[in-house]
Amino acid sequence: MEMLSNPDVFRKEDVELVKTIYKMGGEATASELSEFENTNPFAYNFPVVHLAKRIHRYTNCTVPKRKNGKERWWHVPFLGRYREDKTFSWILRPELKEAIKEKYFYLEDEEEEVNISEPINYWWLTADPNIWSFDNVKIGQTFTYSSRNERGNKKRIYRNFENVKKGDKVILYEKAIVGIGHVSKEHDGEKIWVTKDENLIQPIQYSFIKSVEGLKNMEFMTNLQGSLFKLTKEEYELIMDIIREQNPITTVKTYNTYTKEEFLEEVFMEEDQYENMVELLKYKKNLILQGPPGVGKTFVAKRIAYSIMGEKDSSRIEMIQFHQSYSYEDFIMGYRPEEKGFKLKYGIFYKFCRRALNDPNRPYFFIIDEINRGNISKIFGELMMLIEADKRGSEYAIPLTYTEDKFYVPENVYIIGTMNTADRSLAMIDYALRRRFCFVNIKPAFDNLNFKGYLESKSGELSKIIIEKMTSLNEDIENDLSLGWGFSIGHSYFCIDKDTITEEDYKNIINYEILPLLSEYWIDDNSKLMEWKRKLLEW
């Protein structure tokens, strides 16, 4: 009872959730909760996990674990069981149910009124992307759809609008199935209210839909004159099976926290540079880390993302590497050959943006390794404008090369590129892209106190020799007019996966990793190469 009244444990939304389950008899599936509250059935996992963690902190109770050792957090506030139809339901623990009954005793009288089995209808709602798009609607946002045309006359198949009721399920279609929603308010004779529950990362194309045997007779296929079409339960379930096959549900997981302090300890960077990088990325939304080989640019990119997220959630990070053959079709979308012709395939960045649209309140990070190796203009195409920080959002949506459907880059997507400053075979990055990014130099960390401590813990007195020799080498490289700081040798050559770094390890790094690089730097100056070989290997 005391814990239920403590707002630091049971927040307002947690109290409402357990009260709702109590109303439903003390047991409910996520689907039953979503129908009862007109919400997304996948919206409950995350809050339940965090409620469980607060209960654990308050009571220090034992957290049940799965066979693989991971915590079964939901089991803290609830019991659970699989029903005959294979659905899983949460059951209020007896002590929690008793506390709810005592604190909210009036619910006993309301329990009789709850009817969770009232049948619902299923609808297919179409939009013309030339007029408006479902992509303009955010997850959880409610939009209205008029049941009358511009002249005030009833739209075709008006009976469908009359039959719409709160809680009905809606398939959102605009030349492809692009989302799922539910009716959140009764039809008032003028319009219907629909709340968007999910964007499809992989939209279901019309060409595929019409080939499905069980959908050939649905109202949308037999009567194209209209905008709101009735679906049978069987048709809706078949459509949902197709959707889930191509858009599987991502389960909510808990991840290890990741702090600024952990970043500074791992990355060997000064705090002010880290703060500056984070500020630039949040402001510009696009950042390029440039530096010589071996400074850990890709490593830094992932950990910047982790530190902003506050946890090591790799599901919100996508990483690719550009190369000369990489194209718009790989990145955004394009037609690919199949047995019966060509099919429009969505690219990695397009799908990533749609994932981010489904989770608008959390940041997502797209990392492009070796960004200057690709033909930037060819790869980004019309997205060159859309990635700008002030061009994010649905109001800037534009049609893409291969489809009239409009597309935009969500505000919660951040792009981080990496660029090797020592690669002379590459041209400078496209100027049109350059002005859309902030550039941060990542330099060797041989003078960083954390790195010195790390190296000393691995190699003892040898660490002083390594730092002295590499610092001297980098000074010579920086002062060379044909090279400069961008050709320095990075510290990550000495971040090896061993408990100790021996003298033999050091010599192997010099002989097989650093000297081959120096031979490219001084390809026409063999005497200098030999001089540095001697300096690095003798002491």
Coordinates of C-alpha atoms in Angstrom, one line a residue:
M1 CA 0.0 0.0 0.0
E2 CA 2.8 2.4 1.0
M3 CA 4.7 1.6 -2.3
L4 CA 1.6 2.1 -4.4
S5 CA 1.3 5.6 -2.9
N6 CA 4.9 6.5 -3.5
P7 CA 5.2 8.6 -6.7
D8 CA 8.9 7.8 -7.0
V9 CA 7.9 4.1 -7.5
F10 CA 4.4 4.1 -9.0
R11 CA 4.1 7.1 -11.3
K12 CA 0.7 8.4 -12.4
E13 CA 0.7 6.3 -15.6
D14 CA 1.8 3.2 -13.6
V15 CA -1.1 3.6 -11.2
E16 CA -3.5 3.9 -14.2
L17 CA -2.1 0.8 -15.8
V18 CA -2.5 -1.5 -12.8
K19 CA -6.0 0.0 -12.0
T20 CA -7.0 -0.8 -15.6
I21 CA -5.8 -4.4 -15.2
Y22 CA -7.7 -4.6 -11.9
K23 CA -10.8 -3.4 -13.7
M24 CA -10.3 -6.2 -16.3
G25 CA -10.4 -8.8 -13.6
G26 CA -6.7 -8.6 -12.5
E27 CA -5.4 -10.2 -15.8
A28 CA -5.0 -8.9 -19.3
T29 CA -2.9 -9.3 -22.5
A30 CA -1.2 -6.4 -24.1
S31 CA -3.8 -6.6 -26.9
E32 CA -6.7 -6.5 -24.5
L33 CA -5.2 -3.5 -22.8
S34 CA -4.7 -1.7 -26.1
E35 CA -8.4 -2.3 -27.1
F36 CA -9.6 -1.2 -23.6
E37 CA -7.4 2.0 -23.6
N38 CA -7.3 2.5 -27.4
T39 CA -3.5 2.5 -27.5
N40 CA -0.7 0.6 -29.2
P41 CA -0.3 -2.9 -27.8
F42 CA 3.5 -2.6 -28.0
A43 CA 3.4 0.6 -25.8
Y44 CA 3.3 -1.3 -22.5
N45 CA 6.6 -3.3 -22.4
F46 CA 8.9 -0.3 -21.9
P47 CA 6.9 1.3 -19.0
V48 CA 6.5 -2.1 -17.2
V49 CA 10.3 -2.7 -17.3
H50 CA 11.0 0.7 -15.8
L51 CA 8.3 0.3 -13.2
A52 CA 9.9 -3.0 -12.2
K53 CA 13.3 -1.4 -11.9
R54 CA 11.9 1.3 -9.6
I55 CA 10.2 -1.4 -7.4
H56 CA 13.5 -3.3 -7.3
R57 CA 15.4 -0.2 -6.2
Y58 CA 12.8 0.5 -3.5
T59 CA 12.5 -3.0 -2.2
N60 CA 15.7 -4.7 -3.3
C61 CA 13.6 -7.7 -4.3
T62 CA 14.9 -10.6 -6.2
V63 CA 14.5 -10.3 -10.0
P64 CA 13.7 -13.6 -11.7
K65 CA 16.0 -14.5 -14.6
R66 CA 15.6 -16.3 -17.9
K67 CA 17.6 -19.4 -18.8
N68 CA 20.2 -17.1 -20.6
G69 CA 20.7 -15.1 -17.4
K70 CA 18.9 -12.0 -18.5
E71 CA 16.5 -10.4 -16.0
R72 CA 12.7 -11.1 -16.4
W73 CA 11.7 -7.6 -15.3
W74 CA 8.0 -7.9 -15.9
H75 CA 7.9 -10.7 -13.3
V76 CA 8.5 -8.1 -10.5
P77 CA 5.0 -6.5 -10.6
F78 CA 3.2 -9.3 -12.3
L79 CA 2.7 -13.0 -12.6
G80 CA 1.9 -14.4 -16.1
R81 CA 0.6 -17.3 -18.1
Y82 CA 0.1 -18.4 -21.7
R83 CA -3.6 -18.8 -22.6
E84 CA -5.0 -21.6 -24.8
D85 CA -4.8 -19.2 -27.8
K86 CA -1.0 -18.8 -27.2
T87 CA -1.3 -15.2 -26.1
F88 CA 0.5 -14.2 -22.9
S89 CA -1.3 -12.3 -20.2
W90 CA -0.1 -10.3 -17.2
I91 CA -1.6 -11.2 -13.8
L92 CA -1.5 -8.7 -10.9
R93 CA 0.4 -10.2 -8.0
P94 CA -2.0 -10.9 -5.0
E95 CA -0.4 -8.3 -2.8
L96 CA -0.6 -5.6 -5.5
K97 CA -4.2 -6.5 -6.3
E98 CA -5.1 -6.3 -2.6
A99 CA -3.4 -2.9 -2.3
I100 CA -5.3 -1.6 -5.3
K101 CA -8.6 -2.9 -3.9
E102 CA -7.9 -1.2 -0.5
K103 CA -6.7 2.1 -2.0
Y104 CA -9.2 2.2 -4.9
F105 CA -12.1 0.2 -3.5
Y106 CA -14.6 1.9 -5.6
L107 CA -13.3 0.0 -8.6
E108 CA -15.3 -3.0 -7.3
D109 CA -18.5 -1.4 -8.4
E110 CA -17.1 -0.5 -11.9
E111 CA -15.7 -3.9 -12.6
E112 CA -19.2 -5.2 -13.7
E113 CA -19.3 -2.5 -16.4
V114 CA -16.2 -3.4 -18.2
N115 CA -16.6 -5.3 -21.5
I116 CA -13.4 -6.1 -23.2
S117 CA -14.9 -8.6 -25.6
E118 CA -17.0 -6.1 -27.6
P119 CA -16.4 -6.9 -31.3
I120 CA -14.4 -4.3 -33.3
N121 CA -14.5 -3.4 -37.0
Y122 CA -11.5 -3.4 -39.4
W123 CA -11.0 -0.7 -42.0
W124 CA -8.7 0.2 -45.0
L125 CA -8.2 4.0 -45.2
T126 CA -6.5 5.5 -48.3
A127 CA -4.7 8.8 -48.7
D128 CA -3.6 10.6 -51.9
P129 CA 0.1 11.5 -51.3
N130 CA -0.4 14.4 -53.8
I131 CA -2.8 16.0 -51.3
W132 CA -1.6 14.7 -47.9
S133 CA 0.4 11.9 -46.5
F134 CA 0.2 9.6 -43.5
D135 CA 3.9 10.3 -43.1
N136 CA 2.9 13.8 -41.9
V137 CA 1.3 12.2 -38.9
K138 CA 3.5 11.2 -36.0
I139 CA 3.2 8.1 -33.9
G140 CA 0.5 8.6 -31.3
Q141 CA -0.9 11.6 -33.1
T142 CA -4.6 11.7 -33.9
F143 CA -5.8 13.0 -37.3
T144 CA -9.3 13.5 -38.7
Y145 CA -10.6 12.3 -42.0
S146 CA -13.8 13.9 -43.4
S147 CA -16.7 11.8 -44.4
R148 CA -17.8 14.5 -46.8
N149 CA -16.3 16.0 -49.9
E150 CA -15.4 19.7 -50.6
R151 CA -19.1 20.4 -51.5
G152 CA -20.4 18.9 -48.3
N153 CA -21.8 15.8 -50.0
K154 CA -21.4 12.4 -48.4
K155 CA -18.3 10.5 -49.7
R156 CA -18.7 7.2 -51.5
I157 CA -19.6 4.2 -49.4
Y158 CA -20.8 6.5 -46.7
R159 CA -22.2 3.6 -44.7
N160 CA -18.7 2.7 -43.8
F161 CA -18.1 6.1 -42.1
E162 CA -21.4 5.6 -40.2
N163 CA -20.3 2.2 -38.9
V164 CA -16.9 3.4 -37.6
K165 CA -16.7 3.2 -33.9
K166 CA -14.1 3.9 -31.2
G167 CA -11.5 1.0 -30.9
D168 CA -11.8 -0.1 -34.6
K169 CA -8.5 -1.1 -36.3
V170 CA -7.3 0.8 -39.4
I171 CA -4.8 -0.1 -42.2
L172 CA -3.3 3.1 -43.6
Y173 CA -2.7 3.0 -47.3
E174 CA -1.2 5.4 -49.9
K175 CA 0.0 3.4 -53.0
A176 CA 1.4 1.0 -50.4
I177 CA 0.4 0.0 -46.9
V178 CA 2.5 2.4 -44.8
G179 CA 1.1 2.2 -41.3
I180 CA -1.4 1.0 -38.7
G181 CA -3.8 2.9 -36.6
H182 CA -7.0 2.8 -34.6
V183 CA -10.2 4.8 -34.3
S184 CA -10.0 7.0 -31.2
K185 CA -13.4 8.7 -31.3
E186 CA -16.9 7.9 -32.6
H187 CA -17.9 9.3 -36.0
D188 CA -19.8 12.5 -35.5
G189 CA -21.5 12.6 -38.9
E190 CA -18.7 14.8 -40.4
K191 CA -15.4 13.1 -39.8
I192 CA -13.6 10.2 -38.1
W193 CA -10.7 10.3 -35.7
V194 CA -7.8 8.0 -36.2
T195 CA -4.7 7.7 -34.1
K196 CA -1.5 6.4 -35.8
D197 CA 0.1 3.5 -34.0
E198 CA 2.9 2.4 -36.3
N199 CA 4.9 3.4 -39.4
L200 CA 5.9 0.4 -41.5
I201 CA 9.7 0.3 -42.0
Q202 CA 9.0 -1.9 -45.1
P203 CA 5.8 -0.6 -46.7
I204 CA 3.7 -3.3 -48.5
Q205 CA 3.4 -2.5 -52.2
Y206 CA 0.1 -2.7 -54.1
S207 CA 1.6 -5.1 -56.6
F208 CA 2.2 -7.6 -53.8
I209 CA -1.2 -7.1 -52.1
K210 CA -3.1 -7.8 -55.3
S211 CA -1.3 -11.1 -55.7
V212 CA -2.4 -12.5 -52.4
E213 CA -5.3 -14.9 -52.9
G214 CA -7.1 -14.1 -49.7
L215 CA -7.2 -10.4 -50.5
K216 CA -8.5 -10.4 -54.0
N217 CA -12.1 -10.0 -53.0
M218 CA -11.7 -7.4 -50.3
E219 CA -13.8 -4.2 -50.8
F220 CA -10.8 -2.1 -51.8
M221 CA -10.0 -4.4 -54.7
T222 CA -13.6 -4.7 -55.9
N223 CA -14.6 -1.0 -55.5
L224 CA -11.8 1.4 -56.1
Q225 CA -14.3 4.4 -55.9
G226 CA -13.9 5.4 -52.3
S227 CA -11.5 6.1 -49.5
L228 CA -12.7 4.1 -46.5
F229 CA -13.2 0.4 -47.1
K230 CA -14.5 -2.4 -44.9
L231 CA -12.1 -5.3 -44.1
T232 CA -13.3 -8.7 -42.7
K233 CA -11.5 -9.9 -39.6
E234 CA -9.8 -12.6 -41.7
E235 CA -8.6 -10.1 -44.3
Y236 CA -7.2 -7.8 -41.5
E237 CA -5.4 -10.7 -39.9
L238 CA -4.0 -11.8 -43.2
I239 CA -2.7 -8.3 -43.9
M240 CA -1.2 -8.2 -40.4
D241 CA 0.6 -11.5 -41.0
I242 CA 2.1 -10.0 -44.2
I243 CA 3.0 -6.8 -42.3
R244 CA 4.7 -8.7 -39.5
E245 CA 6.6 -11.0 -41.9
Q246 CA 8.2 -7.9 -43.5
N247 CA 8.1 -5.7 -40.4
P248 CA 8.8 -7.9 -37.4
I249 CA 8.1 -6.4 -33.9
T250 CA 11.2 -5.3 -32.1
T251 CA 11.0 -6.3 -28.5
V252 CA 11.8 -3.8 -25.8
K253 CA 15.2 -4.7 -24.3
T254 CA 17.1 -3.2 -21.4
Y255 CA 20.7 -2.1 -22.1
N256 CA 23.7 -1.2 -20.1
T257 CA 23.9 2.5 -19.2
Y258 CA 26.7 4.5 -20.9
T259 CA 27.9 7.8 -19.4
K260 CA 30.1 10.7 -20.4
E261 CA 32.7 9.4 -17.9
E262 CA 32.7 6.0 -19.6
F263 CA 33.2 7.7 -23.0
L264 CA 36.2 9.8 -21.8
E265 CA 37.7 6.7 -20.2
E266 CA 37.3 4.6 -23.4
V267 CA 37.9 7.2 -26.1
F268 CA 40.9 9.0 -24.6
M269 CA 39.6 12.5 -25.4
E270 CA 39.6 15.7 -23.4
E271 CA 36.2 16.6 -21.8
D272 CA 35.9 20.0 -23.6
Q273 CA 36.3 18.4 -27.0
Y274 CA 33.7 15.8 -26.1
E275 CA 31.3 18.5 -25.0
N276 CA 31.9 20.5 -28.2
M277 CA 31.3 17.4 -30.4
V278 CA 28.0 16.6 -28.7
E279 CA 26.8 20.2 -28.9
L280 CA 27.7 20.4 -32.6
L281 CA 25.9 17.1 -33.4
K282 CA 22.8 18.2 -31.6
Y283 CA 22.8 21.6 -33.3
K284 CA 23.7 20.5 -36.9
K285 CA 22.4 16.9 -36.7
N286 CA 25.2 15.9 -39.2
L287 CA 28.9 15.5 -38.1
I288 CA 32.0 14.2 -39.8
L289 CA 34.9 12.9 -37.7
Q290 CA 38.1 13.3 -39.7
G291 CA 41.6 12.2 -38.8
P292 CA 44.6 10.1 -39.6
P293 CA 44.6 6.3 -39.5
G294 CA 44.5 4.6 -36.1
V295 CA 42.7 7.3 -34.1
G296 CA 39.6 5.3 -33.7
K297 CA 37.1 7.4 -35.7
T298 CA 34.5 4.7 -36.0
F299 CA 35.0 3.7 -32.4
V300 CA 34.4 7.3 -31.4
A301 CA 31.3 7.6 -33.6
K302 CA 29.5 4.7 -31.9
R303 CA 30.4 5.9 -28.4
I304 CA 29.2 9.4 -29.1
A305 CA 25.9 7.8 -30.0
Y306 CA 25.9 5.7 -26.9
S307 CA 26.7 8.7 -24.6
I308 CA 23.9 10.8 -26.1
M309 CA 21.4 7.9 -25.7
G310 CA 22.7 7.2 -22.2
E311 CA 22.8 3.5 -22.9
K312 CA 24.5 1.0 -25.3
D313 CA 21.5 0.5 -27.5
S314 CA 22.9 -0.8 -30.8
S315 CA 19.3 -1.2 -32.2
R316 CA 19.2 2.6 -32.7
I317 CA 22.5 2.7 -34.6
E318 CA 23.0 1.7 -38.2
M319 CA 26.5 1.6 -39.7
I320 CA 27.5 1.3 -43.3
Q321 CA 30.7 2.0 -45.4
F322 CA 30.6 4.0 -48.6
H323 CA 32.6 2.8 -51.6
Q324 CA 32.8 3.9 -55.3
S325 CA 30.1 1.5 -56.4
Y326 CA 27.6 2.5 -53.7
S327 CA 24.5 4.0 -55.2
Y328 CA 21.2 5.8 -54.5
E329 CA 19.4 2.5 -55.1
D330 CA 21.4 1.0 -52.2
F331 CA 20.9 4.0 -49.9
I332 CA 17.3 5.1 -50.6
M333 CA 15.4 2.8 -53.0
G334 CA 15.6 1.3 -56.5
Y335 CA 14.3 -1.4 -58.7
R336 CA 16.0 -4.8 -58.4
P337 CA 15.6 -7.8 -60.7
E338 CA 13.4 -10.7 -59.6
E339 CA 12.1 -13.9 -61.3
K340 CA 9.1 -12.1 -62.8
G341 CA 10.6 -8.7 -63.6
F342 CA 11.7 -5.9 -61.3
K343 CA 10.6 -5.0 -57.8
L344 CA 11.1 -1.7 -55.9
K345 CA 13.4 -2.3 -53.0
Y346 CA 13.9 0.1 -50.1
G347 CA 17.4 1.1 -49.2
I348 CA 19.1 1.0 -45.8
F349 CA 18.7 4.7 -45.0
Y350 CA 15.1 4.8 -46.1
K351 CA 14.3 1.9 -43.8
F352 CA 16.3 3.4 -41.0
C353 CA 14.4 6.7 -41.2
R354 CA 11.1 4.8 -41.0
R355 CA 12.4 3.0 -37.9
A356 CA 13.1 6.3 -36.3
L357 CA 9.6 7.6 -37.2
N358 CA 8.2 4.8 -35.0
D359 CA 10.2 6.0 -32.0
P360 CA 10.1 9.9 -32.3
N361 CA 11.1 10.6 -28.7
R362 CA 14.5 8.9 -28.8
P363 CA 17.6 9.7 -30.9
Y364 CA 18.7 7.4 -33.8
F365 CA 22.3 7.5 -35.3
F366 CA 23.3 6.6 -38.8
I367 CA 27.1 6.1 -39.1
I368 CA 28.7 6.3 -42.5
D369 CA 32.3 5.0 -42.5
E370 CA 34.7 6.4 -45.1
I371 CA 32.0 8.8 -46.2
N372 CA 34.3 10.5 -48.8
R373 CA 34.8 7.2 -50.7
G374 CA 31.4 7.3 -52.2
N375 CA 30.0 9.5 -55.0
I376 CA 28.1 11.7 -52.5
S377 CA 25.8 13.5 -55.0
K378 CA 24.8 10.2 -56.6
I379 CA 24.1 8.4 -53.3
F380 CA 22.2 11.2 -51.6
G381 CA 20.3 12.5 -54.6
E382 CA 17.4 14.8 -53.5
L383 CA 18.2 14.0 -49.9
M384 CA 21.0 16.5 -50.0
M385 CA 18.5 19.1 -48.9
L386 CA 16.5 16.9 -46.5
I387 CA 19.4 16.1 -44.2
E388 CA 19.9 19.8 -43.3
A389 CA 19.0 20.4 -39.7
D390 CA 16.3 23.1 -40.6
K391 CA 14.8 20.9 -43.3
R392 CA 13.8 18.0 -41.1
G393 CA 10.2 17.1 -40.6
S394 CA 7.0 16.4 -42.6
E395 CA 6.6 19.9 -43.8
Y396 CA 9.7 19.4 -46.0
A397 CA 8.6 16.0 -47.4
I398 CA 9.3 15.6 -51.1
P399 CA 8.6 12.9 -53.7
L400 CA 11.6 10.5 -54.4
T401 CA 13.1 9.5 -57.7
Y402 CA 11.3 6.1 -57.9
T403 CA 8.0 6.9 -56.3
E404 CA 5.6 9.8 -55.9
D405 CA 5.3 9.0 -52.2
K406 CA 6.8 11.9 -50.2
F407 CA 9.7 11.3 -47.8
Y408 CA 11.5 13.3 -45.2
V409 CA 14.3 12.8 -42.7
P410 CA 13.0 12.7 -39.1
E411 CA 14.2 15.2 -36.6
N412 CA 15.5 12.4 -34.3
V413 CA 18.0 11.0 -36.9
Y414 CA 21.6 12.1 -36.5
I415 CA 24.2 11.3 -39.2
I416 CA 27.9 10.7 -38.3
G417 CA 30.5 10.3 -41.0
T418 CA 34.1 9.3 -40.7
M419 CA 36.9 10.4 -43.1
N420 CA 40.5 9.3 -43.3
T421 CA 42.7 12.4 -43.9
A422 CA 45.7 10.3 -45.0
D423 CA 44.0 8.7 -48.0
R424 CA 45.5 10.6 -51.0
S425 CA 43.6 8.6 -53.5
L426 CA 40.3 10.3 -52.6
A427 CA 39.1 13.7 -53.7
M428 CA 37.9 16.3 -51.2
I429 CA 34.3 15.8 -50.0
D430 CA 31.5 17.3 -52.1
Y431 CA 31.1 21.0 -51.3
A432 CA 27.3 20.7 -51.3
L433 CA 27.6 18.1 -48.6
R434 CA 30.4 19.9 -46.7
R435 CA 28.2 22.8 -45.8
R436 CA 25.6 20.4 -44.3
F437 CA 28.0 18.9 -41.9
C438 CA 30.2 20.1 -39.0
F439 CA 33.8 18.7 -39.1
V440 CA 35.7 17.6 -36.0
N441 CA 39.4 16.7 -36.1
I442 CA 40.2 13.5 -34.2
K443 CA 44.0 13.5 -33.3
P444 CA 46.3 10.9 -31.7
A445 CA 45.9 10.7 -28.0
F446 CA 49.5 10.0 -26.9
D447 CA 49.4 13.0 -24.7
N448 CA 46.1 12.2 -23.1
L449 CA 46.4 11.3 -19.4
N450 CA 43.8 8.5 -19.6
F451 CA 45.6 6.9 -22.5
K452 CA 48.9 7.1 -20.7
G453 CA 47.4 5.4 -17.7
Y454 CA 45.9 2.7 -20.0
L455 CA 49.2 2.1 -21.8
E456 CA 51.1 2.0 -18.5
S457 CA 48.7 -0.6 -17.1
K458 CA 49.3 -2.8 -20.2
S459 CA 53.0 -2.3 -20.8
G460 CA 54.7 -0.8 -17.7
E461 CA 57.9 1.1 -18.4
L462 CA 57.6 0.2 -22.1
S463 CA 54.7 2.7 -22.2
K464 CA 57.1 5.7 -21.8
I465 CA 59.2 4.5 -24.7
I466 CA 56.2 4.0 -26.9
I467 CA 54.8 7.5 -26.1
E468 CA 58.2 9.2 -26.6
K469 CA 58.9 7.5 -29.9
M470 CA 55.3 8.0 -31.4
T471 CA 55.2 11.6 -30.3
S472 CA 58.5 12.3 -32.0
L473 CA 57.4 10.4 -35.2
N474 CA 54.2 12.4 -35.3
E475 CA 56.0 15.7 -34.9
D476 CA 58.2 14.8 -37.9
I477 CA 55.2 13.9 -40.0
E478 CA 53.3 17.1 -39.0
N479 CA 56.3 19.2 -40.0
D480 CA 56.7 17.5 -43.4
L481 CA 55.3 19.8 -46.0
S482 CA 54.1 16.9 -48.1
L483 CA 52.2 15.3 -45.2
G484 CA 50.9 17.2 -42.2
W485 CA 48.9 16.3 -39.1
G486 CA 46.4 14.4 -41.2
F487 CA 49.0 11.7 -41.7
S488 CA 49.9 11.2 -38.1
I489 CA 50.0 7.7 -36.5
G490 CA 47.0 7.0 -34.2
H491 CA 47.1 5.7 -30.7
S492 CA 44.7 2.8 -31.4
Y493 CA 47.5 0.7 -32.9
F494 CA 48.4 0.1 -29.3
C495 CA 44.9 -0.6 -28.0
I496 CA 45.2 -4.4 -28.5
D497 CA 43.0 -7.1 -27.0
K498 CA 45.7 -8.5 -24.7
D499 CA 46.2 -8.2 -21.0
T500 CA 49.8 -7.0 -21.5
I501 CA 51.8 -5.4 -24.3
T502 CA 55.3 -6.9 -24.5
E503 CA 58.3 -5.7 -26.3
E504 CA 57.6 -8.3 -29.0
D505 CA 54.1 -7.0 -29.4
Y506 CA 55.5 -3.5 -29.9
K507 CA 57.9 -4.6 -32.6
N508 CA 55.2 -6.5 -34.4
I509 CA 53.0 -3.4 -34.4
I510 CA 55.9 -1.3 -35.8
N511 CA 57.1 -3.9 -38.4
Y512 CA 53.7 -5.0 -39.8
E513 CA 51.4 -2.1 -39.2
I514 CA 53.2 1.2 -38.9
L515 CA 56.2 0.8 -41.2
P516 CA 54.1 -0.3 -44.2
L517 CA 52.2 3.0 -43.7
L518 CA 55.4 5.0 -43.5
S519 CA 56.7 3.4 -46.6
E520 CA 53.7 4.9 -48.5
Y521 CA 54.3 8.3 -46.9
W522 CA 58.0 8.4 -47.8
I523 CA 57.8 6.3 -51.0
D524 CA 60.5 8.5 -52.6
D525 CA 62.6 9.0 -49.5
N526 CA 64.0 5.6 -48.5
S527 CA 66.7 7.1 -46.3
K528 CA 64.1 8.7 -44.1
L529 CA 62.1 5.5 -43.9
M530 CA 65.2 3.6 -42.8
E531 CA 66.1 6.2 -40.3
W532 CA 62.7 6.0 -38.7
K533 CA 62.8 2.2 -38.8
R534 CA 66.0 2.3 -36.8
K535 CA 64.6 4.9 -34.3
L536 CA 61.4 3.0 -33.7
L537 CA 63.0 -0.4 -33.2
E538 CA 66.2 0.4 -31.3
W539 CA 66.6 1.9 -27.8

